[in-house]
Coordinates of C-alpha atoms and ligand atoms in Angstrom, one line a residue:
M31 CA 8.5 -53.4 -14.9
D32 CA 8.5 -49.7 -14.5
N33 CA 6.1 -47.2 -16.2
F34 CA 6.4 -43.5 -16.6
V35 CA 3.2 -41.6 -15.6
I36 CA 3.2 -38.1 -17.1
H37 CA 0.6 -35.3 -16.7
G38 CA 1.5 -33.2 -19.8
G39 CA 0.6 -29.8 -21.2
K40 CA 2.8 -27.8 -18.8
K41 CA 5.5 -25.5 -20.0
L42 CA 9.1 -26.5 -19.0
G43 CA 11.7 -24.2 -17.5
G44 CA 15.1 -24.2 -15.8
E45 CA 18.4 -25.9 -16.4
V46 CA 19.5 -29.5 -17.0
R47 CA 23.1 -30.9 -17.1
I48 CA 23.8 -33.1 -20.0
S49 CA 25.5 -36.5 -19.3
G50 CA 28.4 -38.0 -21.1
S51 CA 27.7 -39.6 -24.5
K52 CA 26.5 -43.2 -24.4
N53 CA 27.5 -43.9 -28.0
A54 CA 31.0 -42.4 -27.4
A55 CA 31.5 -44.2 -24.1
L56 CA 30.7 -47.7 -25.5
P57 CA 33.6 -47.9 -28.0
I58 CA 35.9 -46.1 -25.6
L59 CA 35.3 -48.7 -22.9
A60 CA 35.9 -51.5 -25.6
A61 CA 39.2 -49.8 -26.4
A62 CA 40.4 -50.7 -22.9
L63 CA 40.7 -54.2 -24.3
L64 CA 43.7 -53.0 -26.3
T65 CA 46.0 -52.7 -23.3
R66 CA 46.9 -54.5 -20.1
E67 CA 47.3 -51.1 -18.4
R68 CA 44.8 -49.6 -16.0
C69 CA 42.4 -47.4 -18.0
V70 CA 40.5 -44.4 -16.4
I71 CA 37.5 -42.9 -18.2
R72 CA 35.6 -39.9 -17.0
N73 CA 32.1 -38.6 -17.7
V74 CA 30.7 -42.1 -18.4
P75 CA 26.9 -42.0 -18.0
D76 CA 25.3 -44.3 -15.5
L77 CA 23.1 -46.3 -17.9
R78 CA 21.9 -49.9 -18.6
D79 CA 24.0 -50.1 -21.8
I80 CA 27.1 -49.1 -19.8
K81 CA 26.3 -51.8 -17.2
S82 CA 26.0 -54.3 -20.0
T83 CA 29.4 -53.2 -21.3
F84 CA 30.9 -53.7 -17.8
D85 CA 29.4 -57.2 -17.7
L86 CA 31.0 -57.9 -21.1
L87 CA 34.4 -56.6 -20.1
N88 CA 34.3 -58.5 -16.8
H89 CA 33.3 -61.7 -18.7
L90 CA 36.3 -61.1 -21.0
G91 CA 38.7 -60.9 -18.1
K92 CA 38.8 -57.2 -17.3
K93 CA 37.8 -55.8 -13.9
C94 CA 35.6 -52.7 -14.0
F95 CA 34.8 -50.4 -11.1
F96 CA 33.9 -46.8 -10.3
E97 CA 36.6 -45.0 -8.3
A98 CA 37.0 -41.3 -7.5
G99 CA 34.4 -40.2 -10.0
A100 CA 35.9 -42.2 -12.9
F101 CA 35.3 -45.6 -14.4
T102 CA 38.4 -47.7 -14.1
V103 CA 39.2 -50.9 -16.1
T104 CA 42.1 -53.2 -15.0
E105 CA 43.3 -56.5 -16.3
P106 CA 44.0 -58.9 -13.4
G107 CA 44.5 -62.1 -15.5
R108 CA 44.3 -63.5 -19.0
L109 CA 41.8 -62.1 -21.5
K110 CA 39.1 -64.4 -23.0
H111 CA 38.2 -64.1 -26.7
D112 CA 34.5 -64.8 -26.7
A113 CA 31.4 -62.5 -26.5
P114 CA 28.5 -64.9 -25.9
Y115 CA 24.9 -64.5 -27.0
E116 CA 23.5 -63.7 -23.5
L117 CA 25.6 -60.5 -23.5
V118 CA 25.4 -59.5 -27.2
R119 CA 21.6 -59.9 -27.3
R120 CA 21.3 -57.4 -24.4
M121 CA 23.3 -54.8 -26.3
R122 CA 24.4 -55.1 -29.9
A123 CA 27.3 -52.7 -29.4
S124 CA 29.0 -55.7 -27.7
V125 CA 30.2 -56.3 -31.3
L126 CA 32.7 -53.5 -30.7
A127 CA 34.8 -55.9 -28.7
A128 CA 35.7 -57.7 -31.9
G129 CA 38.2 -55.2 -33.3
P130 CA 40.3 -54.8 -30.2
L131 CA 40.2 -58.6 -29.3
L132 CA 41.1 -59.6 -32.9
A133 CA 44.1 -57.3 -32.9
R134 CA 45.2 -58.3 -29.4
L135 CA 44.5 -62.1 -29.2
K136 CA 44.5 -62.8 -33.0
K137 CA 41.2 -64.6 -32.4
V138 CA 37.7 -63.5 -31.4
R139 CA 34.4 -65.2 -31.3
V140 CA 31.3 -62.9 -31.1
S141 CA 27.7 -64.0 -31.2
M142 CA 25.9 -62.6 -34.2
P143 CA 23.8 -59.8 -32.8
G144 CA 20.6 -60.4 -34.8
G145 CA 18.1 -57.7 -35.7
C146 CA 16.3 -55.4 -33.4
S147 CA 13.0 -53.4 -33.6
I148 CA 14.5 -50.7 -35.9
G149 CA 16.0 -53.0 -38.5
V150 CA 18.0 -56.1 -39.6
R151 CA 21.3 -54.4 -38.6
P152 CA 23.8 -56.8 -40.2
I153 CA 27.6 -56.6 -39.4
D154 CA 28.8 -57.5 -42.9
I155 CA 30.7 -54.1 -43.3
H156 CA 32.7 -54.9 -40.1
I157 CA 33.5 -58.4 -41.2
E158 CA 34.4 -57.4 -44.8
A159 CA 36.8 -54.7 -43.5
F160 CA 38.5 -57.1 -41.0
K161 CA 39.0 -59.5 -43.9
K162 CA 40.6 -56.7 -46.0
L163 CA 43.2 -56.4 -43.2
G164 CA 43.9 -60.2 -43.5
A165 CA 41.5 -61.7 -41.0
E166 CA 39.8 -65.0 -41.8
S167 CA 36.2 -65.6 -40.8
C168 CA 33.7 -68.4 -40.3
Y169 CA 30.3 -68.9 -38.7
E170 CA 29.8 -71.5 -35.9
K171 CA 26.5 -72.0 -34.2
G172 CA 25.3 -68.4 -34.5
D173 CA 28.7 -67.0 -33.7
I174 CA 31.2 -65.3 -36.0
V175 CA 34.8 -66.5 -35.5
L176 CA 37.5 -64.2 -36.7
T177 CA 41.2 -65.2 -36.7
G178 CA 44.0 -62.8 -37.4
A179 CA 47.3 -64.7 -37.8
K180 CA 47.9 -62.9 -41.1
L181 CA 46.4 -59.6 -39.9
K182 CA 48.4 -56.5 -41.0
P183 CA 47.9 -52.8 -41.6
G184 CA 46.4 -51.8 -44.9
R185 CA 44.0 -49.6 -46.8
L186 CA 40.3 -50.2 -47.2
R187 CA 37.1 -48.4 -48.1
F188 CA 33.7 -49.0 -46.3
R189 CA 30.8 -49.5 -48.7
F190 CA 28.7 -47.4 -46.3
P191 CA 30.0 -45.1 -43.5
S192 CA 28.9 -47.4 -40.7
V193 CA 29.5 -45.9 -37.3
G194 CA 30.2 -49.2 -35.6
A195 CA 32.4 -50.6 -38.4
T196 CA 34.5 -47.4 -38.4
E197 CA 35.0 -47.7 -34.7
N198 CA 35.8 -51.4 -34.8
L199 CA 38.4 -51.0 -37.5
M200 CA 40.0 -48.0 -35.8
M201 CA 40.5 -50.1 -32.7
C202 CA 41.8 -53.0 -34.6
A203 CA 44.3 -50.9 -36.6
A204 CA 45.5 -49.2 -33.4
L205 CA 47.3 -52.4 -32.4
L206 CA 48.7 -53.2 -35.8
E207 CA 52.1 -51.8 -36.1
G208 CA 52.2 -49.5 -39.1
R209 CA 49.8 -47.3 -41.2
T210 CA 46.2 -48.2 -41.9
T211 CA 44.0 -46.0 -44.1
L212 CA 40.2 -46.2 -43.7
E213 CA 38.1 -44.5 -46.4
N214 CA 34.4 -43.6 -46.5
C215 CA 34.4 -43.5 -42.7
A216 CA 31.5 -42.4 -40.5
R217 CA 32.0 -38.8 -39.5
E218 CA 30.0 -38.8 -36.2
P219 CA 31.5 -36.8 -33.3
E220 CA 31.7 -40.2 -31.4
I221 CA 34.4 -41.2 -33.9
E222 CA 36.4 -38.2 -33.1
D223 CA 36.1 -38.9 -29.4
L224 CA 37.3 -42.5 -29.9
A225 CA 40.3 -41.1 -31.9
A226 CA 41.1 -38.8 -28.9
A227 CA 40.9 -41.8 -26.6
L228 CA 43.2 -43.9 -28.8
R229 CA 45.7 -40.9 -29.0
S230 CA 45.9 -41.0 -25.2
M231 CA 47.1 -44.6 -25.6
G232 CA 49.9 -43.6 -27.9
V233 CA 48.3 -44.2 -31.3
E234 CA 48.6 -41.6 -34.0
V235 CA 45.2 -40.9 -35.6
E236 CA 44.6 -38.4 -38.3
G237 CA 41.4 -37.3 -40.1
A238 CA 38.7 -38.5 -37.6
G239 CA 35.6 -36.5 -38.2
G240 CA 36.3 -36.7 -42.0
P241 CA 35.8 -39.4 -44.5
R242 CA 39.5 -40.7 -44.4
I243 CA 41.1 -41.8 -41.2
V244 CA 44.8 -42.7 -41.1
I245 CA 46.0 -44.7 -38.1
R246 CA 49.6 -45.4 -37.1
G247 CA 49.2 -48.4 -34.9
Q248 CA 51.7 -49.6 -32.2
S249 CA 52.4 -53.1 -31.0
K250 CA 51.8 -52.1 -27.4
L251 CA 49.5 -49.4 -26.1
R252 CA 49.7 -47.1 -23.0
A253 CA 46.9 -46.7 -20.5
L254 CA 43.7 -45.0 -21.7
R255 CA 42.9 -41.7 -20.0
H256 CA 39.9 -39.9 -21.4
T257 CA 36.9 -37.7 -20.6
V258 CA 33.8 -38.6 -22.7
I259 CA 32.1 -35.9 -24.8
P260 CA 28.6 -34.6 -23.9
D261 CA 25.7 -36.7 -25.3
R262 CA 24.4 -34.9 -28.4
I263 CA 21.3 -37.1 -28.6
E264 CA 20.3 -36.6 -25.0
T265 CA 20.9 -32.8 -25.6
G266 CA 18.7 -32.9 -28.8
T267 CA 16.0 -34.8 -26.9
Y268 CA 15.7 -32.2 -24.2
M269 CA 15.8 -29.5 -26.8
L270 CA 12.8 -31.1 -28.5
A271 CA 11.0 -31.7 -25.2
A272 CA 11.3 -27.9 -24.4
A273 CA 10.3 -26.9 -28.0
A274 CA 7.2 -29.2 -27.9
A275 CA 5.9 -28.4 -24.4
G276 CA 7.0 -24.7 -24.6
G277 CA 9.1 -22.7 -22.1
R278 CA 12.7 -21.7 -21.7
V279 CA 15.2 -24.5 -21.0
K280 CA 19.0 -24.2 -20.7
L281 CA 21.2 -27.3 -21.3
T282 CA 24.6 -27.1 -19.6
A283 CA 27.7 -29.2 -20.2
A284 CA 26.4 -29.5 -23.7
D285 CA 28.1 -29.0 -27.1
P286 CA 26.1 -27.2 -29.7
K287 CA 28.7 -27.9 -32.5
P288 CA 27.4 -31.4 -33.6
L289 CA 23.8 -30.3 -33.4
G290 CA 23.8 -28.0 -36.4
A291 CA 21.1 -29.9 -38.4
L292 CA 18.7 -30.0 -35.4
I293 CA 19.3 -26.3 -34.5
K294 CA 18.6 -25.2 -38.1
A295 CA 15.4 -27.3 -38.2
L296 CA 14.2 -26.0 -34.8
E297 CA 14.8 -22.4 -35.9
R298 CA 12.9 -22.8 -39.1
S299 CA 10.0 -24.2 -37.1
G300 CA 9.9 -21.0 -35.0
T301 CA 11.7 -22.1 -31.8
K302 CA 14.5 -19.8 -30.6
V303 CA 17.9 -21.5 -30.0
T304 CA 20.8 -19.6 -28.4
C305 CA 24.2 -21.3 -28.2
G306 CA 27.0 -20.7 -25.7
R307 CA 30.4 -22.4 -25.7
D308 CA 29.1 -25.3 -23.6
S309 CA 25.4 -24.5 -23.3
I310 CA 22.3 -24.3 -25.4
T311 CA 19.1 -22.4 -24.5
V312 CA 15.8 -23.3 -26.2
E313 CA 12.8 -20.9 -26.0
S314 CA 9.4 -21.7 -27.3
A315 CA 6.0 -20.1 -26.8
G316 CA 4.6 -23.6 -26.8
G317 CA 2.2 -22.8 -29.6
R318 CA 2.1 -24.9 -32.8
P319 CA 5.4 -25.0 -34.7
R320 CA 5.7 -24.2 -38.4
P321 CA 6.0 -27.5 -40.4
V322 CA 9.6 -28.4 -41.3
N323 CA 10.5 -31.5 -43.4
V324 CA 13.5 -33.5 -42.3
S325 CA 15.4 -36.4 -43.9
T326 CA 17.9 -38.4 -41.8
A327 CA 21.5 -38.8 -43.0
P328 CA 24.9 -39.8 -41.7
H329 CA 26.6 -36.9 -39.7
P330 CA 26.5 -34.0 -40.2
G331 CA 23.0 -34.6 -41.6
F332 CA 19.9 -34.8 -39.4
P333 CA 20.5 -37.7 -37.0
T334 CA 18.4 -40.8 -37.2
D335 CA 18.5 -41.0 -33.4
L336 CA 16.5 -37.7 -33.2
Q337 CA 14.0 -38.6 -36.0
A338 CA 11.4 -40.1 -33.6
P339 CA 11.5 -37.2 -31.0
W340 CA 11.3 -34.7 -34.0
M341 CA 8.2 -36.4 -35.2
S342 CA 6.6 -36.0 -31.8
Y343 CA 7.3 -32.3 -32.1
M344 CA 5.9 -32.0 -35.6
A345 CA 2.7 -33.8 -34.5
R346 CA 1.3 -30.4 -33.6
C347 CA 2.7 -28.4 -36.5
R348 CA 0.5 -25.9 -38.4
G349 CA 0.3 -27.8 -41.6
N350 CA 2.0 -30.9 -43.1
A351 CA 5.5 -32.1 -42.5
S352 CA 7.4 -35.1 -43.8
V353 CA 10.0 -37.1 -42.0
Q354 CA 12.2 -39.3 -44.1
E355 CA 14.3 -42.1 -42.5
N356 CA 17.3 -43.1 -44.6
I357 CA 19.5 -45.0 -42.2
F358 CA 17.3 -47.8 -40.6
E359 CA 14.5 -49.7 -42.5
N360 CA 12.0 -49.9 -39.7
R361 CA 12.3 -46.9 -37.5
F362 CA 8.7 -45.6 -37.4
M363 CA 7.4 -47.8 -34.5
H364 CA 6.7 -44.6 -32.5
A365 CA 4.2 -43.4 -35.1
A366 CA 1.6 -45.9 -34.1
E367 CA 1.9 -44.8 -30.5
L368 CA 1.5 -41.1 -31.5
L369 CA -1.7 -42.0 -33.4
R370 CA -3.0 -43.3 -30.0
M371 CA -2.4 -39.7 -28.7
G372 CA -4.5 -38.2 -31.5
A373 CA -1.6 -37.5 -34.0
S374 CA -2.2 -37.9 -37.7
V375 CA 0.7 -39.7 -39.4
Y376 CA 0.6 -41.6 -42.6
I377 CA 3.6 -43.8 -43.5
S378 CA 4.7 -44.8 -47.0
G379 CA 7.9 -46.7 -47.4
N380 CA 10.7 -44.7 -45.6
K381 CA 8.7 -41.5 -45.4
A382 CA 6.2 -40.4 -42.8
Y383 CA 3.7 -37.7 -43.6
V384 CA 2.6 -35.8 -40.5
H385 CA -0.6 -33.7 -40.6
G386 CA -0.3 -31.4 -37.6
V387 CA -3.1 -31.5 -35.1
E388 CA -4.3 -28.8 -32.6
E389 CA -3.6 -30.9 -29.6
L390 CA -2.1 -34.3 -28.5
N391 CA -4.0 -36.2 -25.8
G392 CA -2.5 -38.3 -23.1
A393 CA -2.9 -42.1 -23.6
P394 CA -1.4 -45.4 -22.5
I395 CA 1.6 -45.9 -24.9
M396 CA 4.6 -48.2 -25.2
A397 CA 8.3 -47.7 -26.0
S398 CA 9.8 -50.0 -28.6
D399 CA 13.4 -48.8 -28.6
I400 CA 15.5 -46.1 -26.9
R401 CA 14.7 -43.2 -29.2
A402 CA 11.0 -44.3 -29.7
G403 CA 10.8 -44.1 -25.9
A404 CA 12.4 -40.6 -26.0
A405 CA 9.8 -39.6 -28.6
L406 CA 7.0 -40.7 -26.3
L407 CA 8.4 -38.6 -23.5
V408 CA 8.5 -35.5 -25.8
A409 CA 4.9 -36.2 -26.9
A410 CA 3.5 -37.0 -23.5
G411 CA 5.1 -33.8 -22.1
A412 CA 3.3 -31.7 -24.7
A413 CA 0.0 -33.6 -24.6
K414 CA -3.0 -32.6 -22.6
G415 CA -3.8 -35.1 -19.8
R416 CA -2.2 -38.3 -18.4
S417 CA 0.0 -40.6 -20.4
V418 CA 1.4 -43.9 -19.1
I419 CA 4.6 -45.0 -21.0
R420 CA 5.3 -48.7 -20.7
R421 CA 8.6 -50.5 -21.4
T422 CA 10.7 -47.7 -19.8
Y423 CA 13.7 -50.0 -19.8
H424 CA 14.3 -49.0 -23.3
V425 CA 14.6 -45.3 -22.2
D426 CA 16.9 -46.4 -19.3
R427 CA 19.4 -47.8 -21.8
G428 CA 20.1 -44.4 -23.1
Y429 CA 19.0 -41.6 -20.8
E430 CA 20.6 -41.1 -17.4
R431 CA 18.2 -40.2 -14.5
V432 CA 15.6 -39.1 -17.1
E433 CA 12.6 -38.6 -14.9
E434 CA 14.7 -36.7 -12.3
K435 CA 16.0 -34.3 -15.1
L436 CA 12.6 -33.8 -16.6
R437 CA 11.1 -33.2 -13.2
A438 CA 13.8 -30.5 -12.5
L439 CA 12.4 -28.8 -15.6
G440 CA 8.9 -28.8 -14.2
M441 CA 7.5 -31.9 -16.0
K442 CA 5.0 -33.8 -13.9
I443 CA 6.5 -37.3 -14.3
E444 CA 6.6 -40.3 -12.0
R445 CA 8.2 -43.7 -12.3
V446 CA 5.7 -46.2 -11.1
K447 CA 6.1 -50.0 -10.8
G448 CA 3.9 -51.6 -13.4
Ligands
UD1_584 C1 25.3 -46.3 -34.2 C2 24.6 -45.7 -33.0 C3 23.1 -45.6 -33.2 C4 22.8 -44.8 -34.4 C5 23.6 -45.3 -35.6 C6 23.4 -44.4 -36.9 C7 26.0 -46.6 -31.2 C8 26.2 -47.6 -30.1 N1 24.9 -46.7 -31.9 O1 24.8 -47.6 -34.5 O2 22.6 -45.0 -32.0 O3 21.4 -44.8 -34.7 O4 25.0 -45.4 -35.3 O5 23.8 -43.1 -36.6 O6 26.9 -45.8 -31.5 N2 24.8 -51.6 -41.6 C9 25.0 -52.7 -42.5 N3 26.1 -53.5 -42.3 C10 27.0 -53.3 -41.3 C11 26.8 -52.2 -40.4 C12 25.7 -51.3 -40.6 O7 24.2 -52.9 -43.4 O8 27.9 -54.1 -41.1 C13 23.7 -50.7 -41.8 C14 22.7 -50.8 -40.6 O9 21.8 -51.9 -40.7 C15 22.0 -49.4 -40.7 C16 23.1 -48.5 -41.2 O10 24.1 -49.4 -41.8 O11 21.0 -49.5 -41.6 C17 23.8 -47.7 -40.2 O12 24.4 -48.5 -39.2 P1 25.7 -48.1 -38.3 O13 26.2 -46.7 -38.7 O14 26.6 -49.2 -38.3 O15 25.0 -47.9 -36.9 P2 25.5 -48.6 -35.5 O16 27.0 -48.4 -35.4 O17 24.9 -49.9 -35.3

C-alpha cells in the first residue's frame, strides 16, 4: 500500500488545472444505462471510483473504453440487472445504477451498500421514491430487489434533499414517458450537470439546481454526449491547501460559482480570493488565519465534503473556531489525526471546537475516507516537519494525480510504497 511522505511548512505557488468532477461523472456514467446508443463523455477524471464505475458498467453488459480523449460506453449485448456486493462495497455510488436499470429493464437487484466510516448512509429515500412511482421492493440476502411493471411518471417529495436519491429518480423518470415532478430535491451543481447530460439524450428537464425538478421522460433516449463540470471539491481542497500553507495559487479550468460559501469563509479568515470566469486565485501570507465558524448544509451551504480540510486550516487559527457537521453523523475521524499533529480539537456531538495552535507538527497519520485524506494533505502541507499519510487509496478515489499537482505547486510530497 502507498504512503504519502510530506515535508511541510513551505509556501505554495503556481498554477494547477482542476479535473472533471467525480461526483458529477458518476451519475452521468450511470445514465449511459438508459440507452443502447454509444455514449461519449468528456472531462471524466482518472480515479479509482471511475474505474469502479467502469467495472460495474462492464459487469452490467456495457463496454467502456477511453477513445480520442473521451470516455465511451457502448452496449454490445443484453444488459444485466444486478449490481453485486463485490462492486457496491467498493463504491456506494454503484446504487446509482438502480434508477436507470429499473426504468429500462423493469427489474433491478442492487446489493445494499452498508455503512461507511462517515455514517450509516441508508438508501431509504431512494427506495421510498421509486415506490411512489409504482415500483415494488423486497429484500433478498442483503440485496434490494425493485420491480417496475407498474412504474409510471408521477409527483413525489423527498423527505430530505439527498443528492444520490435526486439523481437516481431523475434518471428513472427520464425513461418514463410523461411528466414527473420531484420536490425538495438536492440543489448541488452535480444535479444540474446530470440534467444537462439527460437533455443531450432528448429528455426535457426543468428546474435542476432548484428544489423542484420537472422531467418529461421519453420511451427511448438518444446517445449521451456531455462534458463534465470542474470538480468543486477538488478546487476547494487546493484553495485550502494554499490558504493553510501560504503562498499564491491559481486554479484553472475551475468554476468559482458553486464555491460561494467557501470563498466567503476564506475571505473572513483573512485569505484573499480573486475569481475569474474559469479560474480562482488564492493568496495567503501563510500566517495564522482569523477564526471563522462553519456549519455544513446542503448546497448552497458550506459543503460537508470540505468540512475536514477546513478544520485543518482552522487548526492554526488565532482563537477558537467551531465546525458543525449537519449532513453525516460520524464525519470527524480526521480530528484524531490532527491531534497527533499538535492540533487542539474537542468534539461534542456534531460540533468540533478548534482552539488554534501556533504550529502543526509533522506526524505519522492515517486517512479514513476521501475527504479526511484531503484534510491530512492540507494539514501536512502547513505543518513543520515530516508527515507520513497512510491509506492513500482513499485519496486516490477522489483526487486525480494529487501528488503531481501538489508537487507542481511546490509541496515536497512523495508517494512511497508502504
Ligand atoms: C453525495 C456525494 C458526497 C457528499 C454528499 C452530501 C456523490 C457520489 N457523493 O453523497 O460526496 O458528501 O452527497 O453532499 O455524489 N440519507 C438517508 N437516506 C437516503 C439517502 C441519504 O438517510 O436514502 C442521508 C445520508 O445518510 C446522509 C444525508 O442523507 O446523512 C446526505 O446523503 P446524500 O445527499 O444522499 O449523499 P450521497 O448522495 O450519498
